[in-house]
Amino acid sequence: MTPLLRFLGGISIFAGVFFSFAAVVAILRFPDVYTRLHGGTKALSGGAILILLGAMPYAGGVAGALKLFLIAVFFLVSNPMASHAIARACHRRALANRPIDEKRRGDV
Amino acid sequence: MSEPLLAFLYFFILLTAVVAVLLDDLLSSFISLSVTGVLMATVFALFRAPDVALTQAIINSGLVTSLFLVAYSQTQRTPSPAGECRECPFWLRWPGAALVSSLFAAVLFRGLYVLSGDRIPGSTSAHYLSQTLEETGALNVVAAILLDYRAFDTLGETTVIFTAVFGISLLLSGGKYVHSGHGLSFIVKRGMALLTPFILLYAASILFLGHLTPGGGFQGGSVFATVAILICVVYGTNFEAARISPKSKETFEAGGAMLFVFIGLLGIAWGGGFLANLSGPFPAGTPGSLFSGGNMLLLNLAVGMKVGAGLSSIFYTMIKILELEDDSWPS
Amino acid sequence: MAVMSFLTVSLLFALGLFTVLSRRNVFKTVIGLTLMESAVLLLLISWAYIPGGSAPILPLQGKGVDPLPHAFTLTAIVIGACDIALAFAFIMKLNRFERSVNVDDFRRLKG
Amino acid sequence: MTEPFFVVAAERVLPALLAGALVAAAAVYGEGYFDAVEERRAFRALLRVFFFSVIGAVFSSSWLVFFVFVEISTVALFLMIAIQRRDVAEGYLQIQLVGASFFLAGIAGASIMGGALLSSPVPRVLLPLFILGLGVKAALPGLHFWLPEVHGTAPAPVSALLSGFAVKLGVFGFLAALPSEPHSFLLAAGAFMALWGAFRAALQPDVKRLLAYSTMSQLGYIVAAAAAGSQVGTAAAIFHTAVHGLVKGMLFFCAGILEKTYGTKKFSGLGGGAAALPWTFFLFVFAAASLLGLPGTPGFASKGLIKEALHGFSPISLCLLAANVGTAVSFFKMGAFAFGGVQKSPRKILQGRLRLMNGGMLMLVVFLLPLGLFPGWAPSFLGVEGIRFYSFAKCAESLSVALAGALLFAAYRKKPGFADALLRRIDEAGSCFSCVSERGGAFVRSVQSGFLRGYLFAAVATALLLMLWFSR
């Protein structure tokens, strides 16, 4: 049973690595903030979760696998929130480039 | 502990460090610095140092970067020209600095190379590894060292944190806090409400199981601080101040220190030395259970309270400067 | 294995020193200090590792790794974080006075 | 067994008493002397620091403790001089630090070769370092160029402390460092200092510089006595240190009063002081008499003891006698120009302040009288018994010296032109003190580039080079 799981795990880890690679290419190639942001989130939500799921059979027994699963769930919940926050900030900044904000923040 | 994996990690640590140094844009250089921190944490884990890896991951790559972001966003920077100045004397520009630091690296490496004989563990660490269970009843040897054999040092360390907090609030005090940020969007707020209990549970587990599994006062406390910081950022500082008022942070911090010293005095009252553990009034308990290891649980709690309250009040003091009226802060 | 760690440590420390010496921006100095500090941490931990040793959590599988440097490194990280927090506070205060983060501008104490 | 930091011995109690008397008198005097309130407050604070450091230095048991406290007193004095004259104070500090570095090098050598305790004499090979280091402090010839400049311009109470006690610390160092056999170089240096100081004092146009040079000459007496190497010599040196400290303190106080009433230190601006300041004139006469060593005054007793100590070295005691004549000339000059002569327009200083200043001088007299009336007390306290002070020959000798001084001064008064010409040439050649401190200050300022990173660079580079050099 476990060698089958390990084999499937290997495949999902490979898929995860592929997702991460795709995300890097996305960040380099996409023109503006929003598309790059979309590409970036793929690295975490796609790549990391797949790698974690793939590593579950290799972790020490059921307890280790459960931990990895919980981490994957945590990524699944927190990552979209983060990218949403970034996107919203960019959106507000682009529209509302009020002078006050600029003076307070100073240029980057 | 495979050699190529370590080489790979070392290469990337150096790469991200060089990127952090050479980039002119501060934000990205600090992000690459935190990547270095995470890679360091993995290296520590590979070197069989789970406690240190946990602390490194939380503090160096987590909290320090968030503190940087606050400091970075607060300072008004005139567009500073390129990395180093034109009119500085020769030895202040990068050739001179590169010369001295490479010479330094050569001398340091030559010195270290001499040390690289076969590593025999010193007698003290052998004693720690063998005697910890009898003498302290704890399973995590590093926590036993920190909280039992060298508890006095940990007391000193908590005072260091206290002085840092004290110094920072002294430096950044003054100015009227008029309005606070409104936090992020609704989605993030709801999502955060979902996640916070789990993060708190995670922090509590690190804190209370500190003497059994890797973790302890510092790591648990800093995760608590991270929760406070997240609330600050997501819901806005007024919301956070309403929930965990600065007053209660102070009492938590002071309370932590007082608890630590009280436990120490209990040791004396019982006839053992200051901070005496099993020779003091604390039962050893069955090893592996929550209440084993004498006063370590309480000490962990005390340190956790102190570090948690301290780091969150540092962040709170710094971020409040952001929301001042423009010039109410006496320069 | 140990030689590789020592090489990384000395390079990392030299990089930190280089940053502090050559860069004018105060934040870069803080980055330099962090790099130097992490180099020291790396040295301590890599020096504490015994090939084939296991984590210092009882019951030990095989011989344990040297736990003493771990305790010191733990303390070092926490205290390093406090230093850096204080450094940031200083930078914010200095910036309030000097309106710049250029380290060569802070010359009020010059003799 | 870690030896104690401080040890109390007979020959240390007398200097401590002297320091106490001087500081007390300076405190009272300082209240009246300084015009601004902050100056007065600064002087009060620094006075206590000076007293603390001096007591520490006097009772210190090992060279390092002595060095530490001496340096604290130097810093205190630097700050005191800086109350009014910052540039002179900086010059003073730089010179003293140079001396201190030699002294520290000597101590390091001594501690390596064993014998770091103050009681054990210093190994011979290190003696030049000690002499150089302490010489700057005790203004040996060649190292004395800072003395007139600093004492001349410092505020009166500060220069009283400076020449009353601070300079003596160097002498205490000599007393502890010198092996107990006569040291020829120091004997010659002492005699030369006495002669050079006395006659240069006579030629000075300025009251305080006159007193500064006479301090140098009296130091010559003390150094000569210390260099005699015998028990009597040490006792004579310490006794004369005490007497000279008190008397010179009074004279500098008197100079301060003259400066306050006539607004200038130059003799040209002074005159008719006796009428304007009767009390001050009376105290001045007592102090001058004691410094000349007229019978009945403490000066007579201490100079007698010095002659006793230098019994075997007749040429040295002859020089000291001639120096005494020079001192007589300078003090007759000071008396005549400052207090006699045509009445210049004195500025009215508040009666209360004058009373305070005179009170300071009076306190010193209270300490001086017992030393004069019971000359045997101090030497016996220091362990030297059975010295006959009052013999007809001794009294006649001291009176004749005073008479010779008076005649010489009368002659000098007839044609002052000759002296002034001589004076100007010597002054330019002798002390280019200000140019030394200017160049030193400029160099230090240029090194401090203000680049924080520059300092770090220098530190790391030197550390590396040192490490490489040591580990080659």
PDB file of N, CA, C and O in Angstrom, chain B residues 1 3 6 10 17 21 23 26 40 47-49 59 76 81 84-85 101 104 115 119 125 128 139 141 157 168 171 318 329 331, chain C residues 1 5-6 8 13-15 19 22 24 27-28 31 38 47 49 56 58 66 68 70 75 78 81 85-86 88 90 93 95-97:
ATOM      1  N   MET B   1      22.350  13.173   6.541  1.00  0.00           N
ATOM      2  CA  MET B   1      22.517  14.605   6.299  1.00  0.00           C
ATOM      3  C   MET B   1      23.340  14.686   5.000  1.00  0.00           C
ATOM      4  O   MET B   1      24.555  14.569   4.993  1.00  0.00           O
ATOM      5  N   GLU B   3      25.307  15.693   1.803  1.00  0.00           N
ATOM      6  CA  GLU B   3      26.248  16.786   1.504  1.00  0.00           C
ATOM      7  C   GLU B   3      25.711  17.720   0.420  1.00  0.00           C
ATOM      8  O   GLU B   3      25.662  18.928   0.613  1.00  0.00           O
ATOM      9  N   LEU B   6      23.115  20.231   1.507  1.00  0.00           N
ATOM     10  CA  LEU B   6      23.655  21.328   2.306  1.00  0.00           C
ATOM     11  C   LEU B   6      24.353  22.335   1.396  1.00  0.00           C
ATOM     12  O   LEU B   6      24.162  23.557   1.526  1.00  0.00           O
ATOM     13  N   TYR B  10      23.513  26.191   1.140  1.00  0.00           N
ATOM     14  CA  TYR B  10      24.526  27.235   1.395  1.00  0.00           C
ATOM     15  C   TYR B  10      24.626  28.164   0.203  1.00  0.00           C
ATOM     16  O   TYR B  10      24.685  29.391   0.340  1.00  0.00           O
ATOM     17  N   ALA B  17      21.762  36.466   0.075  1.00  0.00           N
ATOM     18  CA  ALA B  17      22.428  37.519   0.869  1.00  0.00           C
ATOM     19  C   ALA B  17      23.040  38.553  -0.076  1.00  0.00           C
ATOM     20  O   ALA B  17      22.873  39.768   0.112  1.00  0.00           O
ATOM     21  N   VAL B  21      22.194  42.554  -0.478  1.00  0.00           N
ATOM     22  CA  VAL B  21      23.175  43.632  -0.303  1.00  0.00           C
ATOM     23  C   VAL B  21      23.189  44.539  -1.522  1.00  0.00           C
ATOM     24  O   VAL B  21      23.151  45.751  -1.410  1.00  0.00           O
ATOM     25  N   LEU B  23      21.032  45.052  -4.058  1.00  0.00           N
ATOM     26  CA  LEU B  23      19.857  45.751  -4.612  1.00  0.00           C
ATOM     27  C   LEU B  23      19.769  47.140  -4.009  1.00  0.00           C
ATOM     28  O   LEU B  23      20.011  47.329  -2.814  1.00  0.00           O
ATOM     29  N   LEU B  26      15.103  49.126  -1.264  1.00  0.00           N
ATOM     30  CA  LEU B  26      15.167  48.562   0.101  1.00  0.00           C
ATOM     31  C   LEU B  26      14.175  47.438   0.303  1.00  0.00           C
ATOM     32  O   LEU B  26      14.499  46.406   0.882  1.00  0.00           O
ATOM     33  N   MET B  40      18.174  29.735   6.209  1.00  0.00           N
ATOM     34  CA  MET B  40      18.977  29.434   7.405  1.00  0.00           C
ATOM     35  C   MET B  40      18.187  28.492   8.321  1.00  0.00           C
ATOM     36  O   MET B  40      18.741  27.548   8.890  1.00  0.00           O
ATOM     37  N   PHE B  47      20.637  20.499  10.514  1.00  0.00           N
ATOM     38  CA  PHE B  47      21.731  20.269  11.468  1.00  0.00           C
ATOM     39  C   PHE B  47      21.188  19.739  12.784  1.00  0.00           C
ATOM     40  O   PHE B  47      21.848  19.855  13.825  1.00  0.00           O
ATOM     41  N   ARG B  48      19.957  19.209  12.785  1.00  0.00           N
ATOM     42  CA  ARG B  48      19.339  18.601  13.967  1.00  0.00           C
ATOM     43  C   ARG B  48      19.207  19.621  15.096  1.00  0.00           C
ATOM     44  O   ARG B  48      19.522  19.344  16.249  1.00  0.00           O
ATOM     45  N   ALA B  49      18.794  20.885  14.721  1.00  0.00           N
ATOM     46  CA  ALA B  49      18.584  21.872  15.801  1.00  0.00           C
ATOM     47  C   ALA B  49      17.162  22.417  15.644  1.00  0.00           C
ATOM     48  O   ALA B  49      16.974  23.533  15.175  1.00  0.00           O
ATOM     49  N   ILE B  59      11.369  34.439  14.259  1.00  0.00           N
ATOM     50  CA  ILE B  59      11.832  35.780  14.648  1.00  0.00           C
ATOM     51  C   ILE B  59      12.608  36.417  13.509  1.00  0.00           C
ATOM     52  O   ILE B  59      12.249  37.486  13.013  1.00  0.00           O
ATOM     53  N   GLN B  76      10.623  59.079   5.815  1.00  0.00           N
ATOM     54  CA  GLN B  76      10.528  59.770   4.508  1.00  0.00           C
ATOM     55  C   GLN B  76      11.941  59.801   3.944  1.00  0.00           C
ATOM     56  O   GLN B  76      12.847  60.300   4.609  1.00  0.00           O
ATOM     57  N   PRO B  81      20.695  58.733  -3.753  1.00  0.00           N
ATOM     58  CA  PRO B  81      21.389  58.359  -5.007  1.00  0.00           C
ATOM     59  C   PRO B  81      21.872  56.918  -4.914  1.00  0.00           C
ATOM     60  O   PRO B  81      21.489  56.186  -4.018  1.00  0.00           O
ATOM     61  N   GLU B  84      26.509  53.834  -3.053  1.00  0.00           N
ATOM     62  CA  GLU B  84      27.532  54.459  -2.193  1.00  0.00           C
ATOM     63  C   GLU B  84      27.895  55.826  -2.762  1.00  0.00           C
ATOM     64  O   GLU B  84      27.619  56.107  -3.921  1.00  0.00           O
ATOM     65  N   CYS B  85      28.514  56.644  -1.939  1.00  0.00           N
ATOM     66  CA  CYS B  85      28.607  58.074  -2.283  1.00  0.00           C
ATOM     67  C   CYS B  85      29.808  58.294  -3.198  1.00  0.00           C
ATOM     68  O   CYS B  85      30.760  57.512  -3.204  1.00  0.00           O
ATOM     69  N   SER B 101      37.005  43.480   3.633  1.00  0.00           N
ATOM     70  CA  SER B 101      36.155  42.342   4.040  1.00  0.00           C
ATOM     71  C   SER B 101      36.678  41.035   3.451  1.00  0.00           C
ATOM     72  O   SER B 101      36.621  39.991   4.103  1.00  0.00           O
ATOM     73  N   PHE B 104      39.303  40.040   5.647  1.00  0.00           N
ATOM     74  CA  PHE B 104      38.697  39.525   6.891  1.00  0.00           C
ATOM     75  C   PHE B 104      38.234  38.088   6.688  1.00  0.00           C
ATOM     76  O   PHE B 104      38.501  37.195   7.508  1.00  0.00           O
ATOM     77  N   LEU B 115      40.160  24.685  13.099  1.00  0.00           N
ATOM     78  CA  LEU B 115      39.272  24.032  14.069  1.00  0.00           C
ATOM     79  C   LEU B 115      38.636  22.771  13.497  1.00  0.00           C
ATOM     80  O   LEU B 115      37.992  22.027  14.195  1.00  0.00           O
ATOM     81  N   ARG B 119      35.139  16.251  15.663  1.00  0.00           N
ATOM     82  CA  ARG B 119      34.419  17.027  16.684  1.00  0.00           C
ATOM     83  C   ARG B 119      34.097  16.094  17.850  1.00  0.00           C
ATOM     84  O   ARG B 119      33.273  15.193  17.703  1.00  0.00           O
ATOM     85  N   SER B 125      28.220  18.938  27.606  1.00  0.00           N
ATOM     86  CA  SER B 125      27.029  18.557  26.805  1.00  0.00           C
ATOM     87  C   SER B 125      26.766  17.063  26.965  1.00  0.00           C
ATOM     88  O   SER B 125      25.609  16.630  26.993  1.00  0.00           O
ATOM     89  N   TYR B 128      24.789  16.913  29.951  1.00  0.00           N
ATOM     90  CA  TYR B 128      23.401  17.354  29.733  1.00  0.00           C
ATOM     91  C   TYR B 128      22.594  16.236  29.082  1.00  0.00           C
ATOM     92  O   TYR B 128      21.497  15.881  29.503  1.00  0.00           O
ATOM     93  N   LEU B 139      12.096  16.464  28.578  1.00  0.00           N
ATOM     94  CA  LEU B 139      12.592  15.658  27.451  1.00  0.00           C
ATOM     95  C   LEU B 139      13.434  16.501  26.516  1.00  0.00           C
ATOM     96  O   LEU B 139      14.412  16.045  25.942  1.00  0.00           O
ATOM     97  N   VAL B 141      16.185  18.657  25.725  1.00  0.00           N
ATOM     98  CA  VAL B 141      17.428  18.998  26.453  1.00  0.00           C
ATOM     99  C   VAL B 141      17.710  20.501  26.337  1.00  0.00           C
ATOM    100  O   VAL B 141      18.050  21.166  27.311  1.00  0.00           O
ATOM    101  N   GLU B 157      18.043  37.330  29.820  1.00  0.00           N
ATOM    102  CA  GLU B 157      17.611  37.566  28.437  1.00  0.00           C
ATOM    103  C   GLU B 157      16.266  38.274  28.421  1.00  0.00           C
ATOM    104  O   GLU B 157      16.041  39.212  27.648  1.00  0.00           O
ATOM    105  N   ILE B 168      12.480  51.392  23.069  1.00  0.00           N
ATOM    106  CA  ILE B 168      11.742  51.783  21.857  1.00  0.00           C
ATOM    107  C   ILE B 168      10.571  52.672  22.232  1.00  0.00           C
ATOM    108  O   ILE B 168      10.358  53.738  21.629  1.00  0.00           O
ATOM    109  N   LEU B 171      11.836  56.035  22.905  1.00  0.00           N
ATOM    110  CA  LEU B 171      12.263  56.794  21.715  1.00  0.00           C
ATOM    111  C   LEU B 171      11.055  57.297  20.934  1.00  0.00           C
ATOM    112  O   LEU B 171      11.029  58.445  20.498  1.00  0.00           O
ATOM    113  N   MET B 318       5.613  51.166  17.244  1.00  0.00           N
ATOM    114  CA  MET B 318       6.182  51.622  15.959  1.00  0.00           C
ATOM    115  C   MET B 318       5.060  51.950  14.989  1.00  0.00           C
ATOM    116  O   MET B 318       5.092  52.981  14.321  1.00  0.00           O
ATOM    117  N   TRP B 329       4.239  64.875  16.215  1.00  0.00           N
ATOM    118  CA  TRP B 329       5.274  64.137  16.932  1.00  0.00           C
ATOM    119  C   TRP B 329       6.439  65.097  17.174  1.00  0.00           C
ATOM    120  O   TRP B 329       7.006  65.640  16.242  1.00  0.00           O
ATOM    121  N   SER B 331       9.668  66.602  17.033  1.00  0.00           N
ATOM    122  CA  SER B 331      10.936  66.073  16.469  1.00  0.00           C
ATOM    123  C   SER B 331      12.114  66.554  17.306  1.00  0.00           C
ATOM    124  O   SER B 331      11.973  67.530  18.042  1.00  0.00           O
TER     125      SER B 331
ATOM    126  N   MET C   1      32.610  18.675   4.918  1.00  0.00           N
ATOM    127  CA  MET C   1      31.298  19.148   5.395  1.00  0.00           C
ATOM    128  C   MET C   1      31.521  20.364   6.324  1.00  0.00           C
ATOM    129  O   MET C   1      30.972  21.443   6.125  1.00  0.00           O
ATOM    130  N   SER C   5      30.838  24.522   5.710  1.00  0.00           N
ATOM    131  CA  SER C   5      30.129  25.456   6.614  1.00  0.00           C
ATOM    132  C   SER C   5      31.031  26.646   6.944  1.00  0.00           C
ATOM    133  O   SER C   5      30.600  27.799   6.897  1.00  0.00           O
ATOM    134  N   PHE C   6      32.317  26.344   7.278  1.00  0.00           N
ATOM    135  CA  PHE C   6      33.193  27.465   7.665  1.00  0.00           C
ATOM    136  C   PHE C   6      33.337  28.438   6.515  1.00  0.00           C
ATOM    137  O   PHE C   6      33.352  29.659   6.690  1.00  0.00           O
ATOM    138  N   THR C   8      31.132  29.088   4.173  1.00  0.00           N
ATOM    139  CA  THR C   8      29.917  29.920   4.088  1.00  0.00           C
ATOM    140  C   THR C   8      29.907  30.964   5.189  1.00  0.00           C
ATOM    141  O   THR C   8      29.581  32.125   4.958  1.00  0.00           O
ATOM    142  N   PHE C  13      29.880  36.483   6.725  1.00  0.00           N
ATOM    143  CA  PHE C  13      30.300  37.556   7.641  1.00  0.00           C
ATOM    144  C   PHE C  13      30.986  38.660   6.847  1.00  0.00           C
ATOM    145  O   PHE C  13      30.720  39.858   7.051  1.00  0.00           O
ATOM    146  N   ALA C  14      31.826  38.257   5.905  1.00  0.00           N
ATOM    147  CA  ALA C  14      32.529  39.282   5.113  1.00  0.00           C
ATOM    148  C   ALA C  14      31.517  40.096   4.317  1.00  0.00           C
ATOM    149  O   ALA C  14      31.630  41.325   4.211  1.00  0.00           O
ATOM    150  N   LEU C  15      30.491  39.436   3.828  1.00  0.00           N
ATOM    151  CA  LEU C  15      29.454  40.161   3.063  1.00  0.00           C
ATOM    152  C   LEU C  15      28.793  41.192   3.975  1.00  0.00           C
ATOM    153  O   LEU C  15      28.633  42.365   3.610  1.00  0.00           O
ATOM    154  N   THR C  19      28.821  45.231   3.526  1.00  0.00           N
ATOM    155  CA  THR C  19      27.630  46.104   3.462  1.00  0.00           C
ATOM    156  C   THR C  19      27.768  47.269   4.427  1.00  0.00           C
ATOM    157  O   THR C  19      27.558  48.417   4.061  1.00  0.00           O
ATOM    158  N   SER C  22      30.426  49.747   3.130  1.00  0.00           N
ATOM    159  CA  SER C  22      30.386  50.509   1.867  1.00  0.00           C
ATOM    160  C   SER C  22      29.045  51.203   1.656  1.00  0.00           C
ATOM    161  O   SER C  22      29.002  52.234   1.021  1.00  0.00           O
ATOM    162  N   ARG C  24      25.746  53.450   2.142  1.00  0.00           N
ATOM    163  CA  ARG C  24      25.450  54.662   2.921  1.00  0.00           C
ATOM    164  C   ARG C  24      24.088  54.593   3.577  1.00  0.00           C
ATOM    165  O   ARG C  24      23.816  55.303   4.532  1.00  0.00           O
ATOM    166  N   PHE C  27      19.448  51.521   6.454  1.00  0.00           N
ATOM    167  CA  PHE C  27      18.774  50.202   6.424  1.00  0.00           C
ATOM    168  C   PHE C  27      19.758  49.138   5.927  1.00  0.00           C
ATOM    169  O   PHE C  27      19.771  48.001   6.399  1.00  0.00           O
ATOM    170  N   LYS C  28      20.570  49.512   4.959  1.00  0.00           N
ATOM    171  CA  LYS C  28      21.551  48.535   4.457  1.00  0.00           C
ATOM    172  C   LYS C  28      22.514  48.153   5.588  1.00  0.00           C
ATOM    173  O   LYS C  28      22.935  47.003   5.697  1.00  0.00           O
ATOM    174  N   ILE C  31      20.859  45.591   7.468  1.00  0.00           N
ATOM    175  CA  ILE C  31      20.923  44.303   6.742  1.00  0.00           C
ATOM    176  C   ILE C  31      22.302  43.674   6.974  1.00  0.00           C
ATOM    177  O   ILE C  31      22.431  42.471   7.279  1.00  0.00           O
ATOM    178  N   SER C  38      23.626  36.331  11.479  1.00  0.00           N
ATOM    179  CA  SER C  38      23.211  34.979  11.055  1.00  0.00           C
ATOM    180  C   SER C  38      24.440  34.134  10.719  1.00  0.00           C
ATOM    181  O   SER C  38      24.433  32.909  10.916  1.00  0.00           O
ATOM    182  N   TRP C  47      28.906  23.987  13.973  1.00  0.00           N
ATOM    183  CA  TRP C  47      29.970  23.464  14.812  1.00  0.00           C
ATOM    184  C   TRP C  47      29.401  22.477  15.838  1.00  0.00           C
ATOM    185  O   TRP C  47      30.105  21.587  16.321  1.00  0.00           O
ATOM    186  N   TYR C  49      27.070  20.340  15.240  1.00  0.00           N
ATOM    187  CA  TYR C  49      26.520  19.123  14.645  1.00  0.00           C
ATOM    188  C   TYR C  49      27.546  17.994  14.710  1.00  0.00           C
ATOM    189  O   TYR C  49      28.715  18.192  14.418  1.00  0.00           O
ATOM    190  N   PRO C  56      18.499  16.871  19.978  1.00  0.00           N
ATOM    191  CA  PRO C  56      18.669  16.683  21.437  1.00  0.00           C
ATOM    192  C   PRO C  56      17.327  16.553  22.151  1.00  0.00           C
ATOM    193  O   PRO C  56      17.061  17.279  23.098  1.00  0.00           O
ATOM    194  N   LEU C  58      15.159  13.878  24.221  1.00  0.00           N
ATOM    195  CA  LEU C  58      15.200  12.515  24.788  1.00  0.00           C
ATOM    196  C   LEU C  58      13.960  11.748  24.325  1.00  0.00           C
ATOM    197  O   LEU C  58      12.985  12.395  23.995  1.00  0.00           O
ATOM    198  N   ASP C  66      25.254  18.142  20.012  1.00  0.00           N
ATOM    199  CA  ASP C  66      25.683  18.929  21.178  1.00  0.00           C
ATOM    200  C   ASP C  66      24.619  20.016  21.446  1.00  0.00           C
ATOM    201  O   ASP C  66      24.437  20.914  20.641  1.00  0.00           O
ATOM    202  N   LEU C  68      24.405  22.358  23.803  1.00  0.00           N
ATOM    203  CA  LEU C  68      24.774  23.637  24.439  1.00  0.00           C
ATOM    204  C   LEU C  68      24.755  24.794  23.431  1.00  0.00           C
ATOM    205  O   LEU C  68      24.079  25.799  23.674  1.00  0.00           O
ATOM    206  N   HIS C  70      23.094  25.120  20.889  1.00  0.00           N
ATOM    207  CA  HIS C  70      21.701  25.434  20.507  1.00  0.00           C
ATOM    208  C   HIS C  70      21.100  26.441  21.480  1.00  0.00           C
ATOM    209  O   HIS C  70      20.461  27.421  21.071  1.00  0.00           O
ATOM    210  N   THR C  75      19.338  32.035  22.457  1.00  0.00           N
ATOM    211  CA  THR C  75      19.409  33.341  23.134  1.00  0.00           C
ATOM    212  C   THR C  75      19.874  34.417  22.162  1.00  0.00           C
ATOM    213  O   THR C  75      19.335  35.526  22.131  1.00  0.00           O
ATOM    214  N   VAL C  78      17.147  35.760  19.852  1.00  0.00           N
ATOM    215  CA  VAL C  78      16.157  36.647  20.493  1.00  0.00           C
ATOM    216  C   VAL C  78      16.783  38.006  20.768  1.00  0.00           C
ATOM    217  O   VAL C  78      16.220  39.060  20.466  1.00  0.00           O
ATOM    218  N   ALA C  81      17.189  39.990  17.690  1.00  0.00           N
ATOM    219  CA  ALA C  81      15.932  40.611  17.230  1.00  0.00           C
ATOM    220  C   ALA C  81      15.687  41.900  18.008  1.00  0.00           C
ATOM    221  O   ALA C  81      15.320  42.932  17.433  1.00  0.00           O
ATOM    222  N   ALA C  85      15.291  45.612  16.468  1.00  0.00           N
ATOM    223  CA  ALA C  85      14.088  46.432  16.714  1.00  0.00           C
ATOM    224  C   ALA C  85      14.520  47.811  17.219  1.00  0.00           C
ATOM    225  O   ALA C  85      14.046  48.855  16.756  1.00  0.00           O
ATOM    226  N   LEU C  86      15.492  47.802  18.137  1.00  0.00           N
ATOM    227  CA  LEU C  86      15.971  49.095  18.675  1.00  0.00           C
ATOM    228  C   LEU C  86      16.621  49.903  17.556  1.00  0.00           C
ATOM    229  O   LEU C  86      16.429  51.122  17.457  1.00  0.00           O
ATOM    230  N   PHE C  88      15.872  49.880  14.470  1.00  0.00           N
ATOM    231  CA  PHE C  88      14.834  50.501  13.639  1.00  0.00           C
ATOM    232  C   PHE C  88      14.262  51.718  14.345  1.00  0.00           C
ATOM    233  O   PHE C  88      14.015  52.771  13.744  1.00  0.00           O
ATOM    234  N   PHE C  90      15.778  53.646  16.384  1.00  0.00           N
ATOM    235  CA  PHE C  90      16.749  54.749  16.237  1.00  0.00           C
ATOM    236  C   PHE C  90      16.645  55.360  14.844  1.00  0.00           C
ATOM    237  O   PHE C  90      16.659  56.596  14.677  1.00  0.00           O
ATOM    238  N   LYS C  93      13.780  57.632  14.590  1.00  0.00           N
ATOM    239  CA  LYS C  93      13.988  58.897  15.322  1.00  0.00           C
ATOM    240  C   LYS C  93      14.994  59.766  14.569  1.00  0.00           C
ATOM    241  O   LYS C  93      14.781  60.968  14.388  1.00  0.00           O
ATOM    242  N   ASN C  95      15.660  59.716  11.478  1.00  0.00           N
ATOM    243  CA  ASN C  95      15.055  60.237  10.248  1.00  0.00           C
ATOM    244  C   ASN C  95      14.184  61.430  10.575  1.00  0.00           C
ATOM    245  O   ASN C  95      14.137  62.407   9.847  1.00  0.00           O
ATOM    246  N   ARG C  96      13.559  61.396  11.741  1.00  0.00           N
ATOM    247  CA  ARG C  96      12.701  62.527  12.105  1.00  0.00           C
ATOM    248  C   ARG C  96      13.561  63.782  12.250  1.00  0.00           C
ATOM    249  O   ARG C  96      13.168  64.881  11.920  1.00  0.00           O
ATOM    250  N   PHE C  97      14.815  63.618  12.714  1.00  0.00           N
ATOM    251  CA  PHE C  97      15.667  64.814  12.896  1.00  0.00           C
ATOM    252  C   PHE C  97      16.321  65.205  11.589  1.00  0.00           C
ATOM    253  O   PHE C  97      16.320  66.354  11.181  1.00  0.00           O
TER     254      PHE C  97
END
